[in-house]
Amino acid sequence: MNYLKKLLIGNEAVAWGLYHGGLRVISSYPGTPSTEITEFLAKHDDIHSEWAPNEKVACEAAFGASLAGARSACAMKHVGLNVAADPLFTLSYTGVTGGLVICVADDPAMHSSQNEQDSRHYAIGAKVPMLEPSDSAEAYEFARSAFALSEEYDTPVLFRMCTRIAHSQCIVDLGEREETPLKEYVKQPSKYIMMPAYAKAKHPVVESRTEKLRELAEDCKYNRVENRGSRIGIITSGCSYLYVKEIFGDSVSILKIGMPNPLPVKLIRDFAASVEKLYVIEELDPVIENHVRSLGIECVGKELFSPVGEFSQQTIREAFLKEKVDVGTIPEKQGDAPQVPGRPPMMCAGCPHRGMFYTLAKNHITVLGDIGCYTLGAVAPLNALDSTLCMGASVSGIHGFNLARGAETEKKTVAVIGDSTFMHSGMTGLVNIAYNATNSTVIILDNSITGMTGHQQNPTTGYNIKGDPAAKVNLEALCHALGINRVRVVDPYNLAECEQAVKEELAAEEPSVIISRRPCVLLKYVKPKAPLRVDAEKCRSCKRCMGMGCPAISMKEGKARIDRTLCVGCGVCSQLCPFGAIADH
Amino acid sequence: METKSIMIVGVGGQGSLLASKLLGNLLTDEGYDVKVSEVHGMSQRGGSVVTYVRYGEKVYSPIVTEGECDFIISFEKLEAARFAGCLKKGGRIIVNTQQIDPMPVITGAAVYPEEVLEDLKAQGFDVDAIDALTPALEAGSAKAVNIVLMGHFAAHSGISRESWLAALEKTVPGKFLEMNLKAFDMGFNA
């Protein structure tokens, strides 16, 4: 076999592992930190890859491909698995024909997420095996073997990543693709029709499968003991393993868990018996720790290692210093970092969402928000959002909000949702508004791309994952078809047009949709215009242009100034200046 | 050898991913074990971003914590100060003198410490400040700030210029190579 050494991020390593493991179909919805798995697979023309409208659809497409005999997969972020949980729990009962791998990426520290949930609970709840690598090299090896595991035990396999592993590069030895023929399709009603009579027969099968998988867990390549004969022993998994190794190297005994469900029993008992004091180190929830304690084994876990946020070698070092354990040389700082102003993320200069958010903030509108770049409408100085919960919750939520308060809020509340998020789970909420009749106003912020996750195509863009032309959802026609009569399109770079639309649609005595349409300025086909300038003679320092929170505008020596390296000439600020001081001269 | 740690810090959108890719390719070609930890997602939208690069015989952790960093390469002044606590004794900060106001400064909720680099030096930090924006614009684009800074770092890296140029050719897309070679040279000689 030819080996190729490459420096890969974890997600690319997963992609190569799935590809070399015989993947034929992958269907996913983008979500940080999982997105690149599917993007890298889309580079291969001998398999099918796609962006589905949401994770449930993606998981069910992967199910269909497996049913038809193909090795298939889907990938999503941790909260995406909430959406795909419905098929997951019953897929556990049906099992698979072609191997099926569901990749899920957690986000400890919430680098780009709304919560910090631990997806290992899904593996336990759905009673399916889960694999969890510690770096790109393991990500490749584990992903490559996941289809065989899935087929041998007739189960979907959950594949857990986390932000730090997904987005860290390390050197990987790549092998070659294993060609696996499509399995024959045979109608198997008792396996695949999960009505009560068949499902009742399946549940005991799932329970006995877990016991067989537990036997595997006792002796497999995913779980390994590094016995160093030390007084203390550490059970760890994922990136925590790397931090433990960084501090202790080969000086302590470690049980490294690469299959967090089902967890072994004898392996843990034997390991615990070989050391005097046992520590369990895992990010987020005490999943391994609870299992260890359920075996009646004493250990130190979450009382020393927080369930909140990410770990690092510093976490490990500080914790063991408290335990009076030797942690080697302690790094000496050159000095303490000074206190400096924070730099939170914000909407880009020229972002088409800004004009609409400025209009909503100016008119003191209550805004139920959603998931995407436009969540950044919440930060100062716009402070335009009132809520952000999950994908689609703006549209579903405004209906309930208006049900509770009626005419009082219907005239001054909107929901805002992006084009991709609307496709994901905004449509059904809009149906509910029309069907159960609240006078709600929904604004679709259509920037013609899935922005926050790094520009993925979606069903409204007219292109597929490979950038080839595809069927394009007509949002206006769709909203009409869902039962909304008032649908209008505005250009968010035109503040007067935005204001008029918002006022008229809020005043209307029926539900309405405003499509605020302009492509994301970061798209390659969007050519920036010449940057604008402030005429210092005309500027009266009223700071009105500062009110929309454009990163290109600041006050220097008492006058507004535009940073030419950031400005894309969108012209929204010039509409705010009462003195005509901003122009492209 | 002992593991070496480098941090590339700056403002989302300044091109730290390309800089870390260049460094990762270079160090891999030099035969080291390498780990690089990147930032994707929300912080890329104008937020404070940090990329870690670690290399040596065997590297475990992909991240760098307080007192462990040999070199901080900062694309912006304020970000150099924010991460200075990671610098080890004997480590050095290479910093672009460019100032990018964060939103709390723009809105007036905070003040940009204009003398931040002088203050760092006064505190005893080893600060090597260069204006990377002017040569980047001269090379053809403000976006080339990343490669000017990497060029400047290259001169202190202990790795040959030829190896750097080979890694640059491998990393940068063809049509931007000429501009980036120019930017690299200007940084190298700054």
Short mmCIF file of C-alpha atoms in Angstrom, two decimals, chain B residues 39-164:
data_model
loop_
_atom_site.label_atom_id
_atom_site.label_comp_id
_atom_site.label_asym_id
_atom_site.label_seq_id
_atom_site.Cartn_x
_atom_site.Cartn_y
_atom_site.Cartn_z
CA VAL B 39 -10.05 29.09 14.48
CA HIS B 40 -13.16 28.81 12.31
CA GLY B 41 -16.69 30.11 12.70
CA MET B 42 -17.95 33.13 14.54
CA SER B 43 -14.65 34.68 15.70
CA GLN B 44 -13.58 34.94 12.08
CA ARG B 45 -16.12 37.79 11.78
CA GLY B 46 -13.83 40.57 12.98
CA GLY B 47 -13.18 39.01 16.39
CA SER B 48 -9.88 38.34 18.12
CA VAL B 49 -8.35 35.18 16.60
CA VAL B 50 -5.44 33.00 17.61
CA THR B 51 -3.74 30.13 15.79
CA TYR B 52 -1.25 27.86 17.54
CA VAL B 53 1.66 26.16 15.79
CA ARG B 54 3.82 23.67 17.70
CA TYR B 55 6.72 21.59 16.40
CA GLY B 56 9.42 19.27 17.67
CA GLU B 57 10.26 15.57 17.85
CA LYS B 58 6.88 14.58 19.30
CA VAL B 59 4.10 17.08 19.90
CA TYR B 60 0.99 16.21 21.89
CA SER B 61 -1.10 19.28 22.70
CA PRO B 62 -2.14 21.46 19.75
CA ILE B 63 -2.54 24.53 21.95
CA VAL B 64 -0.22 26.95 23.72
CA THR B 65 -0.88 28.23 27.24
CA GLU B 66 0.65 30.86 29.58
CA GLY B 67 4.43 31.05 29.60
CA GLU B 68 4.90 28.46 26.81
CA CYS B 69 5.20 30.58 23.67
CA ASP B 70 8.53 31.13 21.87
CA PHE B 71 7.20 33.56 19.24
CA ILE B 72 4.02 35.57 19.00
CA ILE B 73 3.39 36.89 15.49
CA SER B 74 0.71 39.56 15.86
CA PHE B 75 -1.11 41.14 12.93
CA GLU B 76 -2.35 44.01 15.11
CA LYS B 77 -1.07 45.98 18.12
CA LEU B 78 -3.84 45.36 20.62
CA GLU B 79 -3.82 41.61 19.92
CA ALA B 80 -0.09 41.47 20.75
CA ALA B 81 -0.89 42.83 24.20
CA ARG B 82 -3.87 40.54 24.69
CA PHE B 83 -1.76 37.39 24.26
CA ALA B 84 1.55 38.65 25.70
CA GLY B 85 1.05 36.56 28.85
CA CYS B 86 1.62 33.42 26.79
CA LEU B 87 5.20 34.47 26.02
CA LYS B 88 7.93 32.54 27.81
CA LYS B 89 11.13 34.01 29.25
CA GLY B 90 13.37 34.60 26.24
CA GLY B 91 10.44 34.59 23.81
CA ARG B 92 9.71 37.41 21.38
CA ILE B 93 6.71 39.26 19.91
CA ILE B 94 6.81 40.28 16.25
CA VAL B 95 4.03 42.80 15.76
CA ASN B 96 2.49 44.77 12.92
CA THR B 97 2.04 48.39 14.03
CA GLN B 98 -1.39 48.53 12.37
CA GLN B 99 -4.26 49.63 14.62
CA ILE B 100 -7.73 48.16 14.06
CA ASP B 101 -10.32 49.53 16.48
CA PRO B 102 -12.53 46.89 18.10
CA MET B 103 -16.25 47.63 18.34
CA PRO B 104 -16.16 48.69 22.03
CA VAL B 105 -13.64 51.39 20.99
CA ILE B 106 -15.72 52.42 17.97
CA THR B 107 -18.83 52.82 20.12
CA GLY B 108 -16.90 54.76 22.77
CA ALA B 109 -17.36 52.11 25.47
CA ALA B 110 -13.57 51.62 25.66
CA VAL B 111 -10.40 53.51 24.70
CA TYR B 112 -7.70 52.11 22.42
CA PRO B 113 -4.39 52.20 24.32
CA GLU B 114 -2.36 53.97 21.61
CA GLU B 115 0.95 53.46 23.48
CA VAL B 116 0.32 49.76 23.93
CA LEU B 117 3.61 48.62 22.33
CA GLU B 118 5.71 51.14 24.26
CA ASP B 119 3.98 49.95 27.44
CA LEU B 120 4.78 46.33 26.61
CA LYS B 121 8.45 47.20 26.09
CA ALA B 122 8.49 49.16 29.35
CA GLN B 123 7.10 46.06 31.08
CA GLY B 124 10.13 44.16 29.80
CA PHE B 125 8.59 42.32 26.85
CA ASP B 126 10.86 41.66 23.84
CA VAL B 127 8.86 43.49 21.13
CA ASP B 128 9.90 43.67 17.47
CA ALA B 129 7.48 46.13 15.85
CA ILE B 130 7.26 46.62 12.07
CA ASP B 131 4.83 48.38 9.77
CA ALA B 132 3.59 45.50 7.59
CA LEU B 133 0.72 47.38 5.97
CA THR B 134 2.83 49.79 3.88
CA PRO B 135 4.92 47.03 2.23
CA ALA B 136 1.77 44.91 1.78
CA LEU B 137 0.06 47.73 -0.10
CA GLU B 138 3.27 48.21 -2.10
CA ALA B 139 3.26 44.49 -2.97
CA GLY B 140 -0.30 44.85 -4.22
CA SER B 141 -2.85 44.33 -1.42
CA ALA B 142 -3.57 45.04 2.25
CA LYS B 143 -4.32 41.29 2.41
CA ALA B 144 -0.59 40.54 2.03
CA VAL B 145 0.10 41.80 5.59
CA ASN B 146 0.15 38.16 6.70
CA ILE B 147 2.97 37.21 4.32
CA VAL B 148 5.02 40.36 5.10
CA LEU B 149 4.94 39.34 8.76
CA MET B 150 5.78 35.72 8.00
CA GLY B 151 8.71 36.99 5.89
CA HIS B 152 9.94 38.99 8.86
CA PHE B 153 9.54 36.00 11.15
CA ALA B 154 11.41 33.83 8.60
CA ALA B 155 14.53 35.95 9.10
CA HIS B 156 14.51 34.99 12.81
CA SER B 157 13.28 31.42 12.44
CA GLY B 158 16.55 29.56 12.02
CA ILE B 159 15.12 27.85 8.91
CA SER B 160 16.65 28.59 5.51
CA ARG B 161 15.15 31.15 3.16
CA GLU B 162 15.07 28.53 0.39
CA SER B 163 12.89 26.25 2.51
CA TRP B 164 10.54 29.14 3.24
#
